PDB file of C-alpha atoms in Angstrom:
ATOM      1  CA  MET A  20      50.452  90.985  13.437  1.00 46.00           C
ATOM      2  CA  PRO A  21      47.928  88.250  12.775  1.00 49.00           C
ATOM      3  CA  SER A  22      49.178  84.946  11.420  1.00 48.00           C
ATOM      4  CA  PRO A  23      48.572  84.145   7.722  1.00 47.00           C
ATOM      5  CA  LYS A  24      47.211  80.712   8.719  1.00 47.00           C
ATOM      6  CA  ALA A  25      44.419  82.355  10.615  1.00 47.00           C
ATOM      7  CA  LYS A  26      43.328  84.413   7.636  1.00 46.00           C
ATOM      8  CA  ASN A  27      43.218  81.466   5.195  1.00 48.00           C
ATOM      9  CA  PRO A  28      42.053  78.379   7.099  1.00 43.00           C
ATOM     10  CA  ALA A  29      41.303  76.403   3.909  1.00 45.00           C
ATOM     11  CA  ARG A  30      45.025  75.931   3.217  1.00 45.00           C
ATOM     12  CA  SER A  31      45.544  74.091   6.490  1.00 45.00           C
ATOM     13  CA  GLY A  32      43.523  71.114   5.237  1.00 46.00           C
ATOM     14  CA  GLY A  33      41.123  71.215   8.210  1.00 46.00           C
ATOM     15  CA  SER A  34      37.442  72.005   8.370  1.00 44.00           C
ATOM     16  CA  PRO A  35      36.097  75.453   8.976  1.00 45.00           C
ATOM     17  CA  VAL A  36      36.948  76.863  12.361  1.00 45.00           C
ATOM     18  CA  PHE A  37      34.724  78.521  14.822  1.00 46.00           C
ATOM     19  CA  GLY A  38      35.818  81.117  17.277  1.00 47.00           C
ATOM     20  CA  SER A  39      35.360  80.723  20.986  1.00 47.00           C
ATOM     21  CA  ALA A  40      34.967  83.216  23.745  1.00 47.00           C
ATOM     22  CA  ASN A  41      38.656  83.112  24.776  1.00 49.00           C
ATOM     23  CA  GLY A  42      39.867  83.875  21.276  1.00 49.00           C
ATOM     24  CA  ARG A  43      41.052  80.275  20.535  1.00 49.00           C
ATOM     25  CA  TYR A  44      40.118  78.442  17.377  1.00 48.00           C
ATOM     26  CA  ASP A  45      38.703  74.895  17.648  1.00 47.00           C
ATOM     27  CA  PHE A  46      39.080  72.518  14.734  1.00 45.00           C
ATOM     28  CA  LYS A  47      35.834  70.478  14.945  1.00 47.00           C
ATOM     29  CA  SER A  48      37.058  67.765  12.574  1.00 46.00           C
ATOM     30  CA  LEU A  49      40.034  67.081  14.827  1.00 45.00           C
ATOM     31  CA  THR A  50      38.507  67.393  18.282  1.00 46.00           C
ATOM     32  CA  LYS A  51      35.280  65.311  17.512  1.00 48.00           C
ATOM     33  CA  PRO A  52      35.890  61.629  16.512  1.00 49.00           C
ATOM     34  CA  LEU A  53      34.443  60.423  13.219  1.00 49.00           C
ATOM     35  CA  ASN A  54      31.525  57.927  13.484  1.00 50.00           C
ATOM     36  CA  ARG A  55      32.585  55.275  10.968  1.00 50.00           C
ATOM     37  CA  SER A  56      29.442  53.115  11.444  1.00 51.00           C
ATOM     38  CA  SER A  57      27.136  55.711   9.955  1.00 53.00           C
ATOM     39  CA  PRO A  58      27.062  56.091   6.152  1.00 54.00           C
ATOM     40  CA  PRO A  59      28.287  59.243   4.462  1.00 56.00           C
ATOM     41  CA  PRO A  60      25.871  62.156   4.290  1.00 54.00           C
ATOM     42  CA  HIS A  61      25.481  61.942   0.513  1.00 52.00           C
ATOM     43  CA  LEU A  62      24.307  58.273   0.829  1.00 49.00           C
ATOM     44  CA  LEU A  63      21.827  59.224   3.536  1.00 48.00           C
ATOM     45  CA  GLN A  64      20.388  61.822   1.256  1.00 50.00           C
ATOM     46  CA  ARG A  65      19.980  59.283  -1.584  1.00 49.00           C
ATOM     47  CA  GLN A  66      18.257  56.766   0.682  1.00 48.00           C
ATOM     48  CA  GLY A  67      15.983  59.390   2.103  1.00 46.00           C
ATOM     49  CA  SER A  68      15.165  60.709  -1.341  1.00 49.00           C
ATOM     50  CA  ASP A  69      13.401  57.383  -2.233  1.00 54.00           C
ATOM     51  CA  PRO A  70      10.506  56.923   0.248  1.00 55.00           C
ATOM     52  CA  THR A  71       9.226  53.724  -1.427  1.00 55.00           C
ATOM     53  CA  THR A  72      12.539  51.910  -0.989  1.00 55.00           C
ATOM     54  CA  ALA A  73      12.813  53.011   2.616  1.00 52.00           C
ATOM     55  CA  ARG A  74       9.295  51.827   3.395  1.00 54.00           C
ATOM     56  CA  LEU A  75       9.905  48.401   1.816  1.00 50.00           C
ATOM     57  CA  ARG A  76      13.164  47.920   3.722  1.00 56.00           C
ATOM     58  CA  ALA A  77      11.513  48.868   6.982  1.00 52.00           C
ATOM     59  CA  SER A  78       8.655  46.408   6.468  1.00 52.00           C
ATOM     60  CA  GLU A  79      10.972  43.499   5.658  1.00 52.00           C
ATOM     61  CA  SER A  80      11.810  41.926   9.025  1.00 49.00           C
ATOM     62  CA  PRO A  81      14.661  39.472   9.656  1.00 51.00           C
ATOM     63  CA  THR A  82      12.120  36.703  10.345  1.00 49.00           C
ATOM     64  CA  ARG A  83      10.570  37.251   6.955  1.00 49.00           C
ATOM     65  CA  ARG A  84      13.995  37.107   5.306  1.00 49.00           C
ATOM     66  CA  ARG A  85      14.791  33.843   7.063  1.00 49.00           C
ATOM     67  CA  GLY A  86      11.447  32.361   6.070  1.00 48.00           C
ATOM     68  CA  SER A  87      11.919  33.303   2.453  1.00 48.00           C
ATOM     69  CA  SER A  88      15.409  31.823   2.362  1.00 47.00           C
ATOM     70  CA  SER A  89      14.267  28.575   3.992  1.00 46.00           C
ATOM     71  CA  SER A  90      11.352  28.232   1.593  1.00 45.00           C
ATOM     72  CA  THR A  91      13.590  28.683  -1.401  1.00 47.00           C
ATOM     73  CA  GLY A  92      16.040  26.179   0.015  1.00 48.00           C
ATOM     74  CA  SER A  93      13.360  23.498   0.584  1.00 46.00           C
ATOM     75  CA  ALA A  94      11.855  23.817  -2.898  1.00 47.00           C
ATOM     76  CA  PRO A  95      14.481  21.608  -4.603  1.00 48.00           C
ATOM     77  CA  ASP A  96      13.978  18.930  -1.931  1.00 48.00           C
ATOM     78  CA  GLU A  97      10.242  18.849  -2.536  1.00 46.00           C
ATOM     79  CA  ASP A  98      10.787  18.637  -6.272  1.00 46.00           C
ATOM     80  CA  GLY A  99      13.199  15.793  -5.721  1.00 46.00           C
ATOM     81  CA  ILE A 100      10.635  13.884  -3.675  1.00 48.00           C
ATOM     82  CA  ARG A 101       7.998  14.344  -6.345  1.00 53.00           C
ATOM     83  CA  LEU A 102      10.292  13.363  -9.165  1.00 47.00           C
ATOM     84  CA  ASN A 103      11.869  10.386  -7.361  1.00 53.00           C
ATOM     85  CA  PRO A 104       9.119   8.112  -5.943  1.00 62.00           C
ATOM     86  CA  SER A 105      10.088   5.164  -3.818  1.00 81.00           C
ATOM     87  CA  PHE A 106      11.229   1.935  -5.417  1.00 80.00           C
ATOM     88  CA  VAL A 107       8.539  -0.072  -3.622  1.00 80.00           C
ATOM     89  CA  ARG A 108       5.761   2.061  -5.077  1.00 84.00           C
ATOM     90  CA  VAL A 109       7.142   1.719  -8.599  1.00 86.00           C
ATOM     91  CA  ALA A 110       7.551  -2.041  -8.175  1.00 84.00           C
ATOM     92  CA  LEU A 111       3.989  -2.506  -6.912  1.00 84.00           C
ATOM     93  CA  SER A 112       2.560  -0.381  -9.710  1.00 86.00           C
ATOM     94  CA  SER A 113       4.492  -2.378 -12.304  1.00 88.00           C
ATOM     95  CA  LEU A 114       3.376  -5.676 -10.741  1.00 88.00           C
ATOM     96  CA  LEU A 115      -0.246  -4.554 -10.762  1.00 89.00           C
ATOM     97  CA  ALA A 116      -0.056  -3.523 -14.403  1.00 90.00           C
ATOM     98  CA  ILE A 117       1.484  -6.871 -15.391  1.00 91.00           C
ATOM     99  CA  ASP A 118      -1.126  -8.722 -13.336  1.00 87.00           C
ATOM    100  CA  LEU A 119      -4.044  -6.936 -15.040  1.00 90.00           C
ATOM    101  CA  TRP A 120      -2.573  -7.412 -18.507  1.00 91.00           C
ATOM    102  CA  LEU A 121      -1.783 -11.104 -17.993  1.00 90.00           C
ATOM    103  CA  SER A 122      -5.198 -11.803 -16.444  1.00 88.00           C
ATOM    104  CA  LYS A 123      -6.953 -10.257 -19.420  1.00 88.00           C
ATOM    105  CA  GLN A 124      -4.822 -12.253 -21.848  1.00 88.00           C
ATOM    106  CA  LEU A 125      -5.625 -15.527 -20.037  1.00 88.00           C
ATOM    107  CA  GLY A 126      -9.359 -14.832 -19.744  1.00 86.00           C
ATOM    108  CA  VAL A 127     -10.057 -16.856 -22.906  1.00 86.00           C
ATOM    109  CA  CYS A 128     -13.287 -18.356 -21.536  1.00 87.00           C
ATOM    110  CA  ALA A 129     -14.798 -15.191 -20.072  1.00 84.00           C
ATOM    111  CA  CYS A 130     -17.753 -15.349 -22.477  1.00 82.00           C
ATOM    112  CA  GLU A 131     -19.067 -17.461 -25.340  1.00 81.00           C
ATOM    113  CA  ASP A 132     -17.540 -15.117 -27.901  1.00 81.00           C
ATOM    114  CA  SER A 133     -14.032 -15.495 -26.469  1.00 80.00           C
ATOM    115  CA  SER A 134     -11.301 -17.382 -28.290  1.00 83.00           C
ATOM    116  CA  TRP A 135     -11.894 -20.481 -26.141  1.00 86.00           C
ATOM    117  CA  GLY A 136     -15.564 -19.844 -25.491  1.00 80.00           C
ATOM    118  CA  SER A 137     -16.499 -23.421 -26.386  1.00 85.00           C
ATOM    119  CA  MET A 138     -14.660 -24.656 -23.272  1.00 88.00           C
ATOM    120  CA  ARG A 139     -16.654 -22.405 -20.961  1.00 88.00           C
ATOM    121  CA  PRO A 140     -19.089 -25.178 -19.821  1.00 88.00           C
ATOM    122  CA  LEU A 141     -16.144 -27.402 -18.836  1.00 91.00           C
ATOM    123  CA  MET A 142     -14.501 -24.574 -16.921  1.00 90.00           C
ATOM    124  CA  LYS A 143     -17.764 -23.874 -15.100  1.00 89.00           C
ATOM    125  CA  LEU A 144     -17.997 -27.547 -14.115  1.00 92.00           C
ATOM    126  CA  ILE A 145     -14.501 -27.345 -12.612  1.00 92.00           C
ATOM    127  CA  GLU A 146     -15.576 -24.125 -10.911  1.00 90.00           C
ATOM    128  CA  ILE A 147     -18.484 -25.914  -9.198  1.00 91.00           C
ATOM    129  CA  SER A 148     -16.160 -28.724  -8.093  1.00 91.00           C
ATOM    130  CA  GLY A 149     -14.255 -26.190  -5.992  1.00 89.00           C
ATOM    131  CA  HIS A 150     -17.263 -24.338  -4.576  1.00 90.00           C
ATOM    132  CA  GLY A 151     -17.773 -24.281  -0.822  1.00 88.00           C
ATOM    133  CA  ILE A 152     -21.388 -25.463  -0.672  1.00 91.00           C
ATOM    134  CA  PRO A 153     -20.845 -28.855  -2.416  1.00 92.00           C
ATOM    135  CA  TRP A 154     -17.821 -29.468  -0.210  1.00 94.00           C
ATOM    136  CA  LEU A 155     -19.689 -28.682   3.007  1.00 94.00           C
ATOM    137  CA  VAL A 156     -22.701 -30.821   2.044  1.00 94.00           C
ATOM    138  CA  GLY A 157     -20.532 -33.727   0.859  1.00 94.00           C
ATOM    139  CA  THR A 158     -18.314 -33.683   3.956  1.00 93.00           C
ATOM    140  CA  ALA A 159     -21.312 -33.539   6.303  1.00 93.00           C
ATOM    141  CA  TYR A 160     -22.875 -36.513   4.506  1.00 93.00           C
ATOM    142  CA  CYS A 161     -19.658 -38.561   4.721  1.00 91.00           C
ATOM    143  CA  LEU A 162     -19.369 -37.704   8.419  1.00 87.00           C
ATOM    144  CA  TYR A 163     -22.920 -38.901   8.993  1.00 89.00           C
ATOM    145  CA  LYS A 164     -22.415 -42.138   7.058  1.00 88.00           C
ATOM    146  CA  SER A 165     -18.983 -42.971   8.464  1.00 85.00           C
ATOM    147  CA  ASP A 166     -19.064 -45.968  10.829  1.00 85.00           C
ATOM    148  CA  THR A 167     -15.447 -45.882  12.017  1.00 85.00           C
ATOM    149  CA  ALA A 168     -13.834 -43.586  14.544  1.00 82.00           C
ATOM    150  CA  ALA A 169     -10.923 -42.813  12.211  1.00 85.00           C
ATOM    151  CA  GLY A 170     -13.269 -41.886   9.350  1.00 86.00           C
ATOM    152  CA  GLN A 171     -15.365 -39.686  11.610  1.00 86.00           C
ATOM    153  CA  GLU A 172     -12.262 -37.945  12.905  1.00 88.00           C
ATOM    154  CA  VAL A 173     -10.986 -37.174   9.397  1.00 91.00           C
ATOM    155  CA  MET A 174     -14.348 -35.960   8.108  1.00 91.00           C
ATOM    156  CA  LEU A 175     -14.969 -33.885  11.232  1.00 90.00           C
ATOM    157  CA  ASN A 176     -11.701 -31.980  10.903  1.00 93.00           C
ATOM    158  CA  LEU A 177     -12.177 -31.546   7.164  1.00 94.00           C
ATOM    159  CA  PHE A 178     -15.579 -30.007   7.878  1.00 93.00           C
ATOM    160  CA  MET A 179     -14.030 -27.666  10.471  1.00 92.00           C
ATOM    161  CA  GLY A 180     -11.298 -26.744   7.988  1.00 94.00           C
ATOM    162  CA  LEU A 181     -13.883 -25.845   5.338  1.00 95.00           C
ATOM    163  CA  LEU A 182     -15.724 -23.586   7.781  1.00 94.00           C
ATOM    164  CA  LEU A 183     -12.431 -21.965   8.769  1.00 94.00           C
ATOM    165  CA  ASP A 184     -11.577 -21.406   5.110  1.00 94.00           C
ATOM    166  CA  ILE A 185     -14.885 -19.669   4.402  1.00 93.00           C
ATOM    167  CA  LEU A 186     -14.445 -17.441   7.464  1.00 93.00           C
ATOM    168  CA  LEU A 187     -10.861 -16.372   6.714  1.00 94.00           C
ATOM    169  CA  VAL A 188     -11.447 -15.774   3.000  1.00 93.00           C
ATOM    170  CA  GLY A 189     -14.544 -13.693   3.779  1.00 92.00           C
ATOM    171  CA  ILE A 190     -12.584 -11.536   6.235  1.00 94.00           C
ATOM    172  CA  VAL A 191      -9.726 -10.906   3.784  1.00 94.00           C
ATOM    173  CA  LYS A 192     -12.130 -10.077   0.957  1.00 93.00           C
ATOM    174  CA  ALA A 193     -14.063  -7.639   3.144  1.00 91.00           C
ATOM    175  CA  VAL A 194     -10.835  -5.905   4.178  1.00 92.00           C
ATOM    176  CA  VAL A 195      -9.093  -5.720   0.772  1.00 91.00           C
ATOM    177  CA  ARG A 196     -12.231  -5.085  -1.359  1.00 89.00           C
ATOM    178  CA  ARG A 197     -10.582  -5.670  -4.712  1.00 89.00           C
ATOM    179  CA  ARG A 198     -13.061  -5.659  -7.552  1.00 88.00           C
ATOM    180  CA  ARG A 199     -13.299  -8.555  -9.956  1.00 88.00           C
ATOM    181  CA  PRO A 200     -11.845  -8.170 -13.458  1.00 88.00           C
ATOM    182  CA  SER A 201     -13.820  -5.996 -15.846  1.00 84.00           C
ATOM    183  CA  HIS A 202     -14.259  -8.846 -18.350  1.00 82.00           C
ATOM    184  CA  ASN A 203     -15.920 -11.126 -15.770  1.00 81.00           C
ATOM    185  CA  ARG A 204     -19.561 -12.132 -16.161  1.00 80.00           C
ATOM    186  CA  MET A 205     -21.368 -12.362 -12.824  1.00 75.00           C
ATOM    187  CA  ASP A 206     -23.012 -15.728 -13.541  1.00 77.00           C
ATOM    188  CA  MET A 207     -21.270 -17.624 -10.746  1.00 75.00           C
ATOM    189  CA  PHE A 208     -22.885 -20.423  -8.790  1.00 73.00           C
ATOM    190  CA  ALA A 209     -24.417 -19.485  -5.378  1.00 70.00           C
ATOM    191  CA  THR A 210     -22.692 -16.167  -4.642  1.00 71.00           C
ATOM    192  CA  PHE A 211     -22.865 -14.124  -1.447  1.00 73.00           C
ATOM    193  CA  SER A 212     -22.151 -10.483  -0.555  1.00 70.00           C
ATOM    194  CA  VAL A 213     -18.350 -10.801  -0.278  1.00 74.00           C
ATOM    195  CA  ASP A 214     -18.206 -12.745  -3.552  1.00 78.00           C
ATOM    196  CA  SER A 215     -18.335  -9.455  -5.417  1.00 82.00           C
ATOM    197  CA  TYR A 216     -14.672  -9.030  -4.410  1.00 87.00           C
ATOM    198  CA  SER A 217     -11.878 -11.069  -5.934  1.00 88.00           C
ATOM    199  CA  PHE A 218      -8.896 -11.087  -3.559  1.00 91.00           C
ATOM    200  CA  PRO A 219      -8.130 -13.817  -2.661  1.00 91.00           C
ATOM    201  CA  SER A 220      -9.690 -16.631  -4.673  1.00 92.00           C
ATOM    202  CA  GLY A 221     -11.766 -18.772  -2.338  1.00 91.00           C
ATOM    203  CA  HIS A 222     -11.712 -21.658  -4.821  1.00 93.00           C
ATOM    204  CA  ALA A 223      -7.901 -21.564  -4.843  1.00 95.00           C
ATOM    205  CA  THR A 224      -7.611 -21.521  -1.031  1.00 96.00           C
ATOM    206  CA  ARG A 225     -10.104 -24.374  -0.713  1.00 95.00           C
ATOM    207  CA  ALA A 226      -8.441 -26.472  -3.398  1.00 95.00           C
ATOM    208  CA  ALA A 227      -4.977 -26.033  -1.887  1.00 95.00           C
ATOM    209  CA  MET A 228      -6.145 -26.849   1.631  1.00 95.00           C
ATOM    210  CA  CYS A 229      -8.228 -29.886   0.605  1.00 95.00           C
ATOM    211  CA  GLY A 230      -5.505 -31.179  -1.705  1.00 94.00           C
ATOM    212  CA  ARG A 231      -2.921 -31.081   1.067  1.00 94.00           C
ATOM    213  CA  PHE A 232      -5.434 -32.605   3.497  1.00 94.00           C
ATOM    214  CA  PHE A 233      -6.127 -35.581   1.212  1.00 93.00           C
ATOM    215  CA  LEU A 234      -2.462 -36.195   0.423  1.00 93.00           C
ATOM    216  CA  THR A 235      -1.674 -36.275   4.150  1.00 91.00           C
ATOM    217  CA  HIS A 236      -4.576 -38.192   5.717  1.00 89.00           C
ATOM    218  CA  LEU A 237      -5.754 -40.513   2.932  1.00 86.00           C
ATOM    219  CA  VAL A 238      -3.854 -43.489   1.641  1.00 82.00           C
ATOM    220  CA  LEU A 239      -3.857 -42.908  -2.114  1.00 86.00           C
ATOM    221  CA  ALA A 240      -2.056 -44.607  -4.945  1.00 89.00           C
ATOM    222  CA  ALA A 241       0.344 -42.632  -7.063  1.00 89.00           C
ATOM    223  CA  PRO A 242      -2.128 -42.043  -9.949  1.00 91.00           C
ATOM    224  CA  LEU A 243      -4.733 -40.716  -7.517  1.00 93.00           C
ATOM    225  CA  ARG A 244      -2.218 -38.387  -5.927  1.00 93.00           C
ATOM    226  CA  VAL A 245      -1.391 -37.011  -9.378  1.00 94.00           C
ATOM    227  CA  LEU A 246      -5.108 -36.526 -10.042  1.00 95.00           C
ATOM    228  CA  VAL A 247      -5.474 -34.561  -6.792  1.00 94.00           C
ATOM    229  CA  LEU A 248      -2.632 -32.231  -7.773  1.00 95.00           C
ATOM    230  CA  LEU A 249      -4.056 -31.890 -11.287  1.00 96.00           C
ATOM    231  CA  TRP A 250      -7.483 -30.975  -9.881  1.00 95.00           C
ATOM    232  CA  VAL A 251      -5.937 -28.297  -7.632  1.00 95.00           C
ATOM    233  CA  GLY A 252      -4.141 -26.731 -10.597  1.00 94.00           C
ATOM    234  CA  LEU A 253      -7.218 -26.846 -12.847  1.00 95.00           C
ATOM    235  CA  VAL A 254      -9.381 -25.146 -10.235  1.00 95.00           C
ATOM    236  CA  GLY A 255      -6.961 -22.238 -10.032  1.00 94.00           C
ATOM    237  CA  LEU A 256      -6.570 -22.055 -13.808  1.00 93.00           C
ATOM    238  CA  SER A 257     -10.332 -22.057 -14.360  1.00 92.00           C
ATOM    239  CA  ARG A 258     -10.698 -18.964 -12.165  1.00 92.00           C
ATOM    240  CA  VAL A 259      -8.429 -16.969 -14.482  1.00 93.00           C
ATOM    241  CA  MET A 260      -9.751 -18.425 -17.740  1.00 92.00           C
ATOM    242  CA  LEU A 261     -13.337 -17.626 -16.770  1.00 91.00           C
ATOM    243  CA  GLY A 262     -12.315 -14.076 -15.883  1.00 89.00           C
ATOM    244  CA  ARG A 263     -13.376 -14.493 -12.259  1.00 89.00           C
ATOM    245  CA  HIS A 264     -10.008 -13.561 -10.763  1.00 91.00           C
ATOM    246  CA  ASN A 265      -6.686 -11.976 -11.543  1.00 92.00           C
ATOM    247  CA  VAL A 266      -3.528 -14.073 -11.484  1.00 94.00           C
ATOM    248  CA  THR A 267      -2.380 -12.648  -8.139  1.00 93.00           C
ATOM    249  CA  ASP A 268      -5.741 -13.561  -6.567  1.00 93.00           C
ATOM    250  CA  VAL A 269      -5.187 -17.215  -7.419  1.00 95.00           C
ATOM    251  CA  VAL A 270      -1.498 -17.266  -6.468  1.00 95.00           C
ATOM    252  CA  PHE A 271      -2.215 -15.729  -3.069  1.00 95.00           C
ATOM    253  CA  GLY A 272      -5.169 -18.116  -2.647  1.00 95.00           C
ATOM    254  CA  PHE A 273      -2.904 -21.135  -3.167  1.00 96.00           C
ATOM    255  CA  TRP A 274      -0.430 -19.758  -0.619  1.00 95.00           C
ATOM    256  CA  MET A 275      -3.181 -18.980   1.892  1.00 95.00           C
ATOM    257  CA  GLY A 276      -4.802 -22.405   1.523  1.00 94.00           C
ATOM    258  CA  TYR A 277      -1.469 -24.158   1.965  1.00 94.00           C
ATOM    259  CA  TRP A 278      -0.918 -22.455   5.312  1.00 94.00           C
ATOM    260  CA  GLN A 279      -4.543 -22.881   6.364  1.00 94.00           C
ATOM    261  CA  TYR A 280      -3.880 -26.594   6.541  1.00 94.00           C
ATOM    262  CA  ASN A 281      -1.251 -25.929   9.219  1.00 93.00           C
ATOM    263  CA  LEU A 282      -3.918 -24.113  11.214  1.00 93.00           C
ATOM    264  CA  VAL A 283      -6.255 -27.093  10.838  1.00 93.00           C
ATOM    265  CA  GLU A 284      -3.529 -29.369  12.205  1.00 92.00           C
ATOM    266  CA  MET A 285      -3.043 -27.058  15.182  1.00 91.00           C
ATOM    267  CA  LEU A 286      -6.791 -27.110  15.934  1.00 88.00           C
ATOM    268  CA  TRP A 287      -7.220 -30.824  15.247  1.00 89.00           C
ATOM    269  CA  LEU A 288     -10.236 -32.327  17.003  1.00 84.00           C
ATOM    270  CA  SER A 289     -10.506 -35.974  17.997  1.00 79.00           C
ATOM    271  CA  PRO A 290     -13.883 -37.676  18.639  1.00 70.00           C
ATOM    272  CA  GLN A 291     -13.067 -37.870  22.341  1.00 74.00           C
ATOM    273  CA  THR A 292     -12.338 -34.149  22.470  1.00 74.00           C
ATOM    274  CA  LEU A 293     -15.576 -33.394  20.650  1.00 69.00           C
ATOM    275  CA  GLN A 294     -17.598 -35.610  23.004  1.00 70.00           C
ATOM    276  CA  GLY A 295     -16.040 -33.891  26.000  1.00 69.00           C
ATOM    277  CA  MET A 296     -16.908 -30.475  24.571  1.00 64.00           C
ATOM    278  CA  MET A 297     -20.467 -31.567  23.839  1.00 55.00           C
ATOM    279  CA  GLY A 298     -20.792 -32.991  27.362  1.00 62.00           C
ATOM    280  CA  GLN A 299     -19.720 -29.672  28.888  1.00 65.00           C
ATOM    281  CA  LEU A 300     -22.135 -27.710  26.753  1.00 55.00           C
ATOM    282  CA  PHE A 301     -25.136 -29.977  27.239  1.00 48.00           C
TER     283      PHE A 301
END
C-alpha cells in the first residue's frame, strides 16, 4: 500500500517533488543549497519591471559615485575659504582705505578753492625747495667753488647721493606704479615720466637723506639743526597738503631716505679715490 506522505507532499513542508527513474523522490529544496547572496525572486521581478531605474544604476559607476561624494565634501571647504579671507589681506585693505581717507582730508591746499587754498603758493615754494634739479645744480656749483679738500669731499658725496636717490626712487615708482591722488593737480615743477606715479615720495626721500647728511657732516648750531629738521617735516607735509601724495607715500619716503644715507656712507668717495678712478679711466 502506498504511503499517505507520498500522496500529499504539501503536508511534509517541503517543495514539490519530482520522480526519478529508480522510483525515488528527490526533494530539490533539501538537496540543492540556497544561494543567500542573490535577492528573492519577487525583488528581482520588481527591479526588472522598472527599466529606467535599472539603466540608471548600470550607468552609475563607482568612480562617479566617489567623485560626487568628494565634490560634495569639498564644497564646505571652498565656501569657508571664500567667507574667511586671510587676516593680512583684511589688514592691508583697511590700511589702504584709511590712507586714502586721511590723505583726502589733509589735502587742504590741493587747489585754490580748498579750505587752505590761500597757502598754496607757500606750499609750492616748499615743494620746489625739495626738488631734485635745484639740489643737483646747487651741489654741483658748491663743488666747483669749493677750495678745500674737505669741502670738495662733502659736496662730491652729496652729489653722488642725490644721483643715487633719483635712481632708486625712479626704479621703485616704475615697479609699484601707484597713481597719484585723484584730487591732485598736475602743475608740478619739472616733472618726468615716472613722476606720474606717487609711491614713494621723491621729495620725502631726498629731504630725509639730505637732512641726515647735513646733521652728520656739517657743524651746525642747535637752532640750525632744528631748522633742518623743521624743513624735512615741512617738505613731507607739503606733499600731502598739495594733494601730490598719500600719507603712506611720504612715510615710506622718509624711511627710504633715512636708509639711503647708510648706502651713501658705504659708497663714500674721497678725492684721492676719485682721482685714482679718473686716472684709470683716462
